[in-house]
Short mmCIF file of C-alpha atoms in Angstrom, two decimals:
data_model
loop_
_atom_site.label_atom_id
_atom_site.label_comp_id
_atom_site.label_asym_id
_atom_site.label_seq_id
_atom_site.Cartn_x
_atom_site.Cartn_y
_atom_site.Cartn_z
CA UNK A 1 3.72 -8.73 -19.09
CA UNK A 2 3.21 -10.65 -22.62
CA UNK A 3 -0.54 -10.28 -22.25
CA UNK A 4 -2.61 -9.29 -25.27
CA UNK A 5 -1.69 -5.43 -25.66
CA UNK A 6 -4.67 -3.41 -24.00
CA UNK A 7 -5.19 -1.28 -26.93
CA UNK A 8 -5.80 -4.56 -29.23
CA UNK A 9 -8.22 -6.14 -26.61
CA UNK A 10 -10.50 -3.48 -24.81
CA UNK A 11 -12.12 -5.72 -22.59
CA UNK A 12 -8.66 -6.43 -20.68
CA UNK A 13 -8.91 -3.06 -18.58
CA UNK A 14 -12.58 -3.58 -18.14
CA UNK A 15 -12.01 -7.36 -16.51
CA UNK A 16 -8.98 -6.39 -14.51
CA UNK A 17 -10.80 -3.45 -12.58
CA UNK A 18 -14.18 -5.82 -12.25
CA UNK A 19 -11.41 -8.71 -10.56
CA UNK A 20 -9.94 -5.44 -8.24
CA UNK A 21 -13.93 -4.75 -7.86
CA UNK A 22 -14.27 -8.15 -6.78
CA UNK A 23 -11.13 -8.70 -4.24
CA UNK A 24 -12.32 -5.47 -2.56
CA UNK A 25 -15.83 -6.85 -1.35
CA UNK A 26 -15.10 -10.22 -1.26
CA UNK A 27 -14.92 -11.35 2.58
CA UNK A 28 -16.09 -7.71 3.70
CA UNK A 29 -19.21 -9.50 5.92
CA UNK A 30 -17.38 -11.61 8.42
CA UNK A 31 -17.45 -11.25 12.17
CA UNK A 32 -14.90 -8.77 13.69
CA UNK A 33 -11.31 -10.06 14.53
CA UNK A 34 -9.62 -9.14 17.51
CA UNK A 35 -7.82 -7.31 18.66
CA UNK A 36 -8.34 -4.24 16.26
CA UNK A 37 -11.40 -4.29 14.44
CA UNK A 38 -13.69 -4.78 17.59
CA UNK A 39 -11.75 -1.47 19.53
CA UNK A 40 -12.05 0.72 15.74
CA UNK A 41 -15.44 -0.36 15.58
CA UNK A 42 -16.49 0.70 18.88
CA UNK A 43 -14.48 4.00 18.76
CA UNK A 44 -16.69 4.80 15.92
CA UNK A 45 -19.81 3.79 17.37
CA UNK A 46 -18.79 6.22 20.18
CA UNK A 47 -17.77 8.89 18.41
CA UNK A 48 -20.78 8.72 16.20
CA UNK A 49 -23.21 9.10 19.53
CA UNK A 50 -20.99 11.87 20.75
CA UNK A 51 -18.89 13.72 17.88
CA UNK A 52 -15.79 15.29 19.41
CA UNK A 53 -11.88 16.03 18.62
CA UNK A 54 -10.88 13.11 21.39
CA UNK A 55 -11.84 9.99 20.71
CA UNK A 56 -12.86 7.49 23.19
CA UNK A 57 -13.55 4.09 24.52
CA UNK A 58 -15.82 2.54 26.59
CA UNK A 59 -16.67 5.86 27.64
CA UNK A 60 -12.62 6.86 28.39
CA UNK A 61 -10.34 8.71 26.24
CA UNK A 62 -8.26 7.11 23.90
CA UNK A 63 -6.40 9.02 22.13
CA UNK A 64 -3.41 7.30 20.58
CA UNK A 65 -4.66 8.63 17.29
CA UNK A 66 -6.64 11.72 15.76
CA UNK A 67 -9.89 11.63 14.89
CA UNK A 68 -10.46 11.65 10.89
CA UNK A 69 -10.82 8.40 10.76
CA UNK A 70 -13.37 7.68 13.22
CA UNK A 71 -15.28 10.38 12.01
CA UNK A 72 -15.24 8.76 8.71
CA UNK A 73 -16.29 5.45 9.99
CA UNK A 74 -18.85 7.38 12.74
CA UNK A 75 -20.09 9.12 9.31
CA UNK A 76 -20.49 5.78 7.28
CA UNK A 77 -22.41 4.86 10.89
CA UNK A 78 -25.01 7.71 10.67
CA UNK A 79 -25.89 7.13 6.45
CA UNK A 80 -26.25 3.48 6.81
CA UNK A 81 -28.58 3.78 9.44
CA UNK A 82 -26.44 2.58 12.37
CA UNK A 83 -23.54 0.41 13.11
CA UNK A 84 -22.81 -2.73 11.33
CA UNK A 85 -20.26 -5.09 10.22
CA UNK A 86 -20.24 -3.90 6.65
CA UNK A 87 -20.21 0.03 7.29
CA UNK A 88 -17.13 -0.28 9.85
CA UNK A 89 -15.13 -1.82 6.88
CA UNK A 90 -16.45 0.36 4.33
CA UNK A 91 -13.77 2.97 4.78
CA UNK A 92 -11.00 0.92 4.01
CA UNK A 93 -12.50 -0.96 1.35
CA UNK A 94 -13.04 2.58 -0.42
CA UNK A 95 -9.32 3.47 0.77
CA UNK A 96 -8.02 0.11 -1.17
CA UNK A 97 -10.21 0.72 -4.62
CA UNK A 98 -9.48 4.55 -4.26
CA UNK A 99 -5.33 3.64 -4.04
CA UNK A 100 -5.59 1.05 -6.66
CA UNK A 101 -7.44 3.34 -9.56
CA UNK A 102 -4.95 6.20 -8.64
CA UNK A 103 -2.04 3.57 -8.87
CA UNK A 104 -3.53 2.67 -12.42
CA UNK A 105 -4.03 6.23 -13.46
CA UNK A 106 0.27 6.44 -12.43
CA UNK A 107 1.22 3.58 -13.64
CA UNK A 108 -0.27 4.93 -16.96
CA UNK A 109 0.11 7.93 -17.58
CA UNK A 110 3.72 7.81 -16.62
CA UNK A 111 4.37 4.84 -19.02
CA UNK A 112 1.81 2.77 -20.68
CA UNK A 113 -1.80 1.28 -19.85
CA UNK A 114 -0.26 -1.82 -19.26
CA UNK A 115 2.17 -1.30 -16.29
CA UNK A 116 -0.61 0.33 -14.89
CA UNK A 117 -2.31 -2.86 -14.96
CA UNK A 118 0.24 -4.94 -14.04
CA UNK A 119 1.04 -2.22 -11.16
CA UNK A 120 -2.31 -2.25 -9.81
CA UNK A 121 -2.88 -6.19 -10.21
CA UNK A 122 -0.20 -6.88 -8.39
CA UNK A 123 -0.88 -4.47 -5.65
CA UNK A 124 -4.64 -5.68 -5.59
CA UNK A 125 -3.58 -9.62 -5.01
CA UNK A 126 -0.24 -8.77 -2.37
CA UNK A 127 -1.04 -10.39 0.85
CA UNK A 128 -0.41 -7.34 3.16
CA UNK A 129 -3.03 -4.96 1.08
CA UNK A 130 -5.45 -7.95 0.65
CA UNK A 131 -5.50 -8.41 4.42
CA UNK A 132 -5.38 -4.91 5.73
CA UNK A 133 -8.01 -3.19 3.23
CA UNK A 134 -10.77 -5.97 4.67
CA UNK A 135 -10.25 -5.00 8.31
CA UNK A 136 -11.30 -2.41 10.33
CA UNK A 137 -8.17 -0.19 10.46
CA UNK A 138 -6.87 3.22 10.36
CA UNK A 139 -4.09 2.25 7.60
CA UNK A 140 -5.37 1.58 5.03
CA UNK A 141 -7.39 5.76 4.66
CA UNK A 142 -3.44 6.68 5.85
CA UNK A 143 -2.47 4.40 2.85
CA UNK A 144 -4.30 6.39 0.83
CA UNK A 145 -3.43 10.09 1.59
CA UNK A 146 0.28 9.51 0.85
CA UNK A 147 -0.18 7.96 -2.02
CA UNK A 148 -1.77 10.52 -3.38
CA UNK A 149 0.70 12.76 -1.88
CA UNK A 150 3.10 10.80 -3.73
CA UNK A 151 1.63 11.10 -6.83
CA UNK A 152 1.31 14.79 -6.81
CA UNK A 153 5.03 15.38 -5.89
CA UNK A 154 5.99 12.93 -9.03
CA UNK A 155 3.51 15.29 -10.94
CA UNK A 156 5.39 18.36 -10.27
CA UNK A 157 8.65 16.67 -10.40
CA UNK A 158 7.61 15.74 -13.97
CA UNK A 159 6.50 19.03 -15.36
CA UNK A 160 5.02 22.07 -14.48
CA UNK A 161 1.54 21.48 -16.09
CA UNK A 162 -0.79 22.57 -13.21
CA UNK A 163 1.86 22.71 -10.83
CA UNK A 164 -0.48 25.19 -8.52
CA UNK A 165 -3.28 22.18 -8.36
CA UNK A 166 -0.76 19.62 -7.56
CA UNK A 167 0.80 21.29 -4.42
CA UNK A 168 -2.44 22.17 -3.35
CA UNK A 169 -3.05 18.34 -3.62
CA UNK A 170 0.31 17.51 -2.45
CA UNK A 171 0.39 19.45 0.85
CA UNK A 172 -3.82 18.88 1.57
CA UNK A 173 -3.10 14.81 1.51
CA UNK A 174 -0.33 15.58 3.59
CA UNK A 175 -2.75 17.84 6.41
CA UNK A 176 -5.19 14.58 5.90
CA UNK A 177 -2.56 12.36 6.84
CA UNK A 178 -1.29 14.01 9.90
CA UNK A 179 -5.24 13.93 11.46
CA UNK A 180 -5.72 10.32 9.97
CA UNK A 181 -2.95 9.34 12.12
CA UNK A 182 -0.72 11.92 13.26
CA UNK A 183 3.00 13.05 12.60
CA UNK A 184 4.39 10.03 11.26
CA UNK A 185 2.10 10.46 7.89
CA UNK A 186 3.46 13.35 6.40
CA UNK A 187 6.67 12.25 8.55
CA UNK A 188 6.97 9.10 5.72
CA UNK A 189 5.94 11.16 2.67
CA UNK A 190 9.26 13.89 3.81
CA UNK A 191 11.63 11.04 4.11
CA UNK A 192 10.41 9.60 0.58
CA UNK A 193 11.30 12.95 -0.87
CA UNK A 194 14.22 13.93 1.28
CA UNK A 195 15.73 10.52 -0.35
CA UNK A 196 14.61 10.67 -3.46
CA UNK A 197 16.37 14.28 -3.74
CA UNK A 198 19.68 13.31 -2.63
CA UNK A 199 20.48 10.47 -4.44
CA UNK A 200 18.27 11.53 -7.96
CA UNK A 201 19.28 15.20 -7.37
CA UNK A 202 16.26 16.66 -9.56
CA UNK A 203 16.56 20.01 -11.36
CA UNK A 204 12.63 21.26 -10.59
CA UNK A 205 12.53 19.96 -6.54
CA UNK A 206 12.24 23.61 -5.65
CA UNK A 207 8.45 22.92 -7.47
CA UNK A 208 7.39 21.18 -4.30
CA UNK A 209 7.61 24.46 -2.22
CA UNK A 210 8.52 22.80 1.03
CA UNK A 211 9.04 26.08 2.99
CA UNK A 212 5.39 27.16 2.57
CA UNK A 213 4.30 23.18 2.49
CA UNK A 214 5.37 23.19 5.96
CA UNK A 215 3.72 25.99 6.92
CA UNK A 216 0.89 24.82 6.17
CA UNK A 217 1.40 21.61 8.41
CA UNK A 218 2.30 23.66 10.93
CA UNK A 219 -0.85 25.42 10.56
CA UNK A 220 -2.72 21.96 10.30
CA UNK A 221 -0.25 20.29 13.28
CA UNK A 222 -1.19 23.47 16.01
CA UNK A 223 -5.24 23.37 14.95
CA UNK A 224 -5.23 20.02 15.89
CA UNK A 225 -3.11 20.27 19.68
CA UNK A 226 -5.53 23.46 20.16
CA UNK A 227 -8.31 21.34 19.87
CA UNK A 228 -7.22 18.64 21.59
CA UNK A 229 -5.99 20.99 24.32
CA UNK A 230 -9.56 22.60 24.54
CA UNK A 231 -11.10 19.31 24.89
CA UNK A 232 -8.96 17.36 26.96
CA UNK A 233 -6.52 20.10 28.62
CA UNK A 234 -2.92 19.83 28.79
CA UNK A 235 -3.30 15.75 30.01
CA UNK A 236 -4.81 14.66 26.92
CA UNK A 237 -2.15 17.18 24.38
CA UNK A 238 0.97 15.45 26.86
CA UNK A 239 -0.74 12.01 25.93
CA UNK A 240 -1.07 12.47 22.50
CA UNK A 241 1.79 14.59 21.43
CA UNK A 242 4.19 13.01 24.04
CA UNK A 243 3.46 9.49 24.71
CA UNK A 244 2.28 8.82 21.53
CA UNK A 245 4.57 10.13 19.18
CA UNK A 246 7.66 10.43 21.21
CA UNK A 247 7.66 7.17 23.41
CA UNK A 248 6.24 5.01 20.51
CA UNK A 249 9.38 6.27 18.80
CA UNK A 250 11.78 5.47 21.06
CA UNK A 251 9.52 2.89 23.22
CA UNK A 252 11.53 3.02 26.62
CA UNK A 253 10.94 0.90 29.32
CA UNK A 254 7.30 1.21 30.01
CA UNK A 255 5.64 2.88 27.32
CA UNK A 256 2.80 1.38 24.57
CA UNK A 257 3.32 0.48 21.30
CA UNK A 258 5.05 -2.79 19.18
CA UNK A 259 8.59 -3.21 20.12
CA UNK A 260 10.32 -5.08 17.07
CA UNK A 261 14.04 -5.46 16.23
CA UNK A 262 16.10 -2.93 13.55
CA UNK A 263 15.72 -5.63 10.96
CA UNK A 264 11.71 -6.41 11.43
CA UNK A 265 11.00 -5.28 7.85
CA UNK A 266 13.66 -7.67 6.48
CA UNK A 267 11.30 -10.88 6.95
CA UNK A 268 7.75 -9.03 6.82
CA UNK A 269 8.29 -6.96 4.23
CA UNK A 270 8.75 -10.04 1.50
CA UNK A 271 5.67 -11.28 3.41
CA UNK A 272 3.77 -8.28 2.67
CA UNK A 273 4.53 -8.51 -1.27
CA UNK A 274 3.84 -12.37 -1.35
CA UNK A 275 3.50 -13.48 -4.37
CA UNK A 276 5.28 -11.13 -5.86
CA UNK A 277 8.85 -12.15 -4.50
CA UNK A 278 10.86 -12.77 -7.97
CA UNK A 279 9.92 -9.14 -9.79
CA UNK A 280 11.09 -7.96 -6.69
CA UNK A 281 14.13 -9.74 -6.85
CA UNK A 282 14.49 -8.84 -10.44
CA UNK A 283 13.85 -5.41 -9.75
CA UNK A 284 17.06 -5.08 -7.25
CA UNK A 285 19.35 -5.87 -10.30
CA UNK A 286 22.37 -3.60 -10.12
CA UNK A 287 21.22 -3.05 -14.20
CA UNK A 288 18.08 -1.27 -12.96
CA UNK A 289 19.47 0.87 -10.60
CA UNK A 290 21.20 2.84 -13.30
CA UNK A 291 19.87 6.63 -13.51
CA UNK A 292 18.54 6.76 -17.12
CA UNK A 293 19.27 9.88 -18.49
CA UNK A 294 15.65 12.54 -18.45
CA UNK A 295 15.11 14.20 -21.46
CA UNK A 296 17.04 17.55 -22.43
CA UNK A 297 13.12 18.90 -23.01
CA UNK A 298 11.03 17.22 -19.93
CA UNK A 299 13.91 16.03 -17.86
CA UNK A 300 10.56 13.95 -16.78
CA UNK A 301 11.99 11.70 -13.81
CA UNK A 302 11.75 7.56 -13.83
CA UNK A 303 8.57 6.30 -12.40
CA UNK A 304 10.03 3.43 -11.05
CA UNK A 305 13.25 4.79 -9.53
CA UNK A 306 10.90 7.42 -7.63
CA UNK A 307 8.50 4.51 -6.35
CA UNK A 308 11.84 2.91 -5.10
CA UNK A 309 13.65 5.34 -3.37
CA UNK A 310 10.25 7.08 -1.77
CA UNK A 311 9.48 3.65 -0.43
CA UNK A 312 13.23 2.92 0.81
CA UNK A 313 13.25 6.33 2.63
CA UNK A 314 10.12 5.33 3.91
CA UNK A 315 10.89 1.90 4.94
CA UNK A 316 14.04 3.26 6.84
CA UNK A 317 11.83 5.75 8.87
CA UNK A 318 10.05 2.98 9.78
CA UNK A 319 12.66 0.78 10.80
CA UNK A 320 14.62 3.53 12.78
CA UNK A 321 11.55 3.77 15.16
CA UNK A 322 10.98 1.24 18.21
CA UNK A 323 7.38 0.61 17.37
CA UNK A 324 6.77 -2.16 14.47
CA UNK A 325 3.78 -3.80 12.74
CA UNK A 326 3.12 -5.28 9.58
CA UNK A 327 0.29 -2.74 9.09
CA UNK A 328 2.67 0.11 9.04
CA UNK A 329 4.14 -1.29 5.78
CA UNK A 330 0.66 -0.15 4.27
CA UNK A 331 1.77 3.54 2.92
CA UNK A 332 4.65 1.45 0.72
CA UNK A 333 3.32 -0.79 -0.73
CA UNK A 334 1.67 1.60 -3.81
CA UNK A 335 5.08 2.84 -3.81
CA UNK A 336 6.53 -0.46 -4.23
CA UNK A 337 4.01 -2.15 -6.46
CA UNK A 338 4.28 0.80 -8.67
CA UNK A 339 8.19 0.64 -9.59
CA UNK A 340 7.69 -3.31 -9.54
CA UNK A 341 5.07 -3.35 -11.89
CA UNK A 342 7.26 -0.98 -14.08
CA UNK A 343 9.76 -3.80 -14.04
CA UNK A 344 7.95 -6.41 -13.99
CA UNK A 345 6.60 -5.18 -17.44
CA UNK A 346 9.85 -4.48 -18.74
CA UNK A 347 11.18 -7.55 -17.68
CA UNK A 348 8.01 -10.09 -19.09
CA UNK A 349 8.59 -8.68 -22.35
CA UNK A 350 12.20 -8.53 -22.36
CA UNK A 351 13.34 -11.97 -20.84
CA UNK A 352 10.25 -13.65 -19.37
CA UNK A 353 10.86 -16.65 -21.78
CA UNK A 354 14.84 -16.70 -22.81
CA UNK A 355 15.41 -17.03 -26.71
CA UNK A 356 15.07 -21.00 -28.61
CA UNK A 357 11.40 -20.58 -26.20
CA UNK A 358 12.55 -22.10 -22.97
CA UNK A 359 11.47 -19.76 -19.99
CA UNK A 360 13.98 -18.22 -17.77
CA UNK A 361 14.59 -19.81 -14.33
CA UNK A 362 13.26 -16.36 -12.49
CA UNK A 363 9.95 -17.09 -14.44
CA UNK A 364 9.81 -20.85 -13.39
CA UNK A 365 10.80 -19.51 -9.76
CA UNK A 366 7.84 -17.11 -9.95
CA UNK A 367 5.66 -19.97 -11.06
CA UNK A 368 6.51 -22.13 -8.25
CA UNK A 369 6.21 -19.46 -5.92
CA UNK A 370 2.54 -19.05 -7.69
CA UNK A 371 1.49 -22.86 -6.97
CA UNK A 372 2.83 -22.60 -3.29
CA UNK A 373 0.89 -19.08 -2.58
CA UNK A 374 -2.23 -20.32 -4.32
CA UNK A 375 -2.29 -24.48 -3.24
CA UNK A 376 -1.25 -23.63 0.44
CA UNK A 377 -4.86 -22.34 1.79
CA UNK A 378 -7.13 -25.29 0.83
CA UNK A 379 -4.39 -28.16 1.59
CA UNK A 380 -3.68 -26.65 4.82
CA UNK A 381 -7.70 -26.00 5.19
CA UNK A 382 -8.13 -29.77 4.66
CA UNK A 383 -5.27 -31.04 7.35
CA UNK A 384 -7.14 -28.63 9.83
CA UNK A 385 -10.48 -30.17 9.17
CA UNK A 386 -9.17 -34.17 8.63
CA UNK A 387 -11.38 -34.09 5.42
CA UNK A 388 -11.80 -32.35 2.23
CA UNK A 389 -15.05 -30.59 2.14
CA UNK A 390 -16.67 -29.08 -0.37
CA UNK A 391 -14.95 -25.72 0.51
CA UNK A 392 -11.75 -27.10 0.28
CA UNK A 393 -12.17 -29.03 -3.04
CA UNK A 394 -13.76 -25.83 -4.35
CA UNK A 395 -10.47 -23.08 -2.99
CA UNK A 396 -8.69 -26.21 -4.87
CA UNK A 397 -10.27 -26.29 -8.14
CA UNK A 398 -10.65 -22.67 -7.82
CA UNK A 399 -6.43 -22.66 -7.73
CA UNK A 400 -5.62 -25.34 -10.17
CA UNK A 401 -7.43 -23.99 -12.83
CA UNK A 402 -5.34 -21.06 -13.86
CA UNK A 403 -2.74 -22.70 -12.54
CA UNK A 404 -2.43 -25.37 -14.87
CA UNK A 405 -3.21 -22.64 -17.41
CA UNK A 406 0.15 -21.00 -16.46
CA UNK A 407 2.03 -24.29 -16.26
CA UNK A 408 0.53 -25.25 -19.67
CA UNK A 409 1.34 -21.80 -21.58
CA UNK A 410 5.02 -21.20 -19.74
CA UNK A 411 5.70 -24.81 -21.04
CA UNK A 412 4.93 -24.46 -24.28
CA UNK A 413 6.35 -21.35 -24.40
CA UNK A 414 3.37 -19.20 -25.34
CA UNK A 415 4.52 -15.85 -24.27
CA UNK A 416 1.44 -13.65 -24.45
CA UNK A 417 -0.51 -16.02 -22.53
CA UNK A 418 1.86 -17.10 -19.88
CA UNK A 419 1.70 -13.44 -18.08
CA UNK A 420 -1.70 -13.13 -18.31
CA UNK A 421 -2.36 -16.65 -16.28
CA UNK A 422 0.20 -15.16 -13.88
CA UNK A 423 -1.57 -12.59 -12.92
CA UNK A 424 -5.19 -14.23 -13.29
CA UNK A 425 -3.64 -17.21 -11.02
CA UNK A 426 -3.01 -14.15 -8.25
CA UNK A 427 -6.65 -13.51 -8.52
CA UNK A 428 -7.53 -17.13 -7.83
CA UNK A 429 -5.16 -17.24 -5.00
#
């Protein structure tokens, strides 16, 4: 991005994470939606009457997922004095802000303050994580524990400064993950890496440790089926580790669970990233995908090449199983947000306006895309009501604002300014 550099303008940093601030609360106090947030929420309630391994609902057992997360929420329950709207959604409110600062830290300390920004901006205003961190849902804690995961495994990929703290890290997101939601988190955080490895091929992979790493999930994997087999005897450990793992995998004739098409992901996954369709676009340039060569010294790996392929081996875990929802995309999209926020930066200052000051057609692309994302809401908010209220003319002023502010600086061909309305205008929308 061509925004003011960060260094020369503290108060950039401090107004992007009070906008993230703001995103993350705004909305939190609404009724629940069906059909998730009322069956979480009562979960919760139950299991913060009558703590257990199995939780259950409406009295019965319900275990299609393992308990972390309901104790969590059945936690939140007991400190705030009882349930309420605002507790059930705490927990993946604090999931979103917790996986947008650690997606800032990445983003700079592996290359600059301000693809951190950009990174975390642009995960903070994508419709998918917007949507999913204000509803009460098991993803978005998941979300959270691989990216973290994630981030330690770049860590020790990328030196061997602390290397003990980061596997410790590495492997204790990955035990959170399996009892957030079972298998298929640290499931998604091995395919990541198993990709990642065989097409990048790095020299210090044997830092991860995965022999003792899974060792330690095995440890983590039998706890939990002991418990659950304690509680519930072998009906309940056949339901969970069977039915629930194995049939939602394969989803026979019969069994529970979402079944989608091989190619779901292709139309919901540029959903997910809306607006953010042409630095995606940008980023799948052949040119990018060329392995820069590490340093002789460091032989310190590319940030955004790792976010890519981790996410891609994720993605095609999730596409190989039966079971499909947009939700699931959740664990990606840090992943995703950080390599395109890498090139997004590299590509606003390198060709977001094309030399003699005209802007690129990508950038005037992007800026449609911007109006359409952003003007959508309120005009369609208006046909449903027959009249523009004072809601409506308020979403619209609310959009048209920055908006013109982007149209205005991309026309005149005011580079530092035109990013920085890009990004505000995501805010707005």
């Amino acid at each position: 991005m061509s925004a003011p550099t960060p260094a020369n303008a503290p108060l950039v940093p401090l107004c992007v994470l009070a906008g993230l601030l703001l995103l993350a609360v705004l909305g939190c106090n609404r009724g629940l939606w069906t059909p998730d947030e009322p069956r979480e929420a009562e979960i919760s309630r139950e299991m913060a009457l009558s703590p257990a391994v199995i939780p259950t609902l409406n009295g019965e057992r319900f275990i299609e997922k393992p308990p972390l997360y309901y104790w969590a929420v059945a936690g939140i329950y007991r400190l705030s004095g009882g349930p309420s709207v605002l507790a059930a959604r705490s927990v993946s409110v604090a999931a979103g802000i917790a996986t947008l600062l650690l997606l800032l830290r990445w983003g700079t300390t592996a290359v600059s303050l301000r693809a951190g920004l950009i990174a975390a901006s642009m995960l903070g205003t994508s419709l998918q994580f917007m949507v999913s961190t204000h509803w009460v849902l098991i993803d978005p804690l998941l979300m959270l524990s691989t990216t973290a995961a994630a981030w330690a495994a770049w860590q020790l990929l990328a030196g061997p400064q602390d290397a003990a703290r980061m596997r410790l890290l590495l492997y204790l997101a990955l035990v959170l993950a399996l009892w957030i939601k079972g298998l298929i988190g640290p499931t998604l955080i091995g395919a990541g890496l198993l990709l990642y490895v065989m097409v990048d091929r790095p020299r210090p992979w044997r830092r991860l440790r995965p022999l003792p790493g899974l060792a330690l999930l095995a440890a983590a994997l039998g706890v939990l089926a002991l418990a659950i087999f304690e509680q519930g005897g072998p009906a309940a450990l056949w339901e969970w580790g069977y039915v629930n793992h194995v049939r939602r995998l394969i989803n026979p004739l019969g069994s529970s669970g979402h079944r989608q098409p091989l190619l779901y992901y292709s139309w919901t996954l540029p959903y997910a990233l809306l607006p953010w369709l042409l630095p995606l676009i940008e980023a799948l340039r052949p040119a990018h995908w060329r392995r820069a060569a590490a340093s002789t010294v460091t032989h310190v790996p590319d940030p955004a090449r790792f976010g890519a392929l981790m996410s891609a081996g994720m993605l095609l875990l999730l596409s190989l199983a039966a079971t499909k929802r947009e939700t699931y995309l959740l664990p990606l999209l840090p992943l995703i947000f950080l390599w395109l926020g890498i090139r997004a930066d590299q590509w606003w200052q390198r060709g977001q306006l094309a030399p003699g000051g005209r802007a690129s057609l990508a950038w005037w692309l992007q800026v449609a895309v911007m109006f359409v994302y952003a003007l959508l809401p309120p005009i369609a908010g208006w046909v449903f009501l027959g009249h523009a209220d004072t809601t409506v003319i308020a979403a619209l002023l609310l959009a048209l604002l920055p908006l013109g502010a982007l149209l205005y600086a991309t026309a005149m061909a005011e580079r530092r300014r035109a990013g920085a309305w890009m990004l505000i205008s995501a805010f707005a929308a």
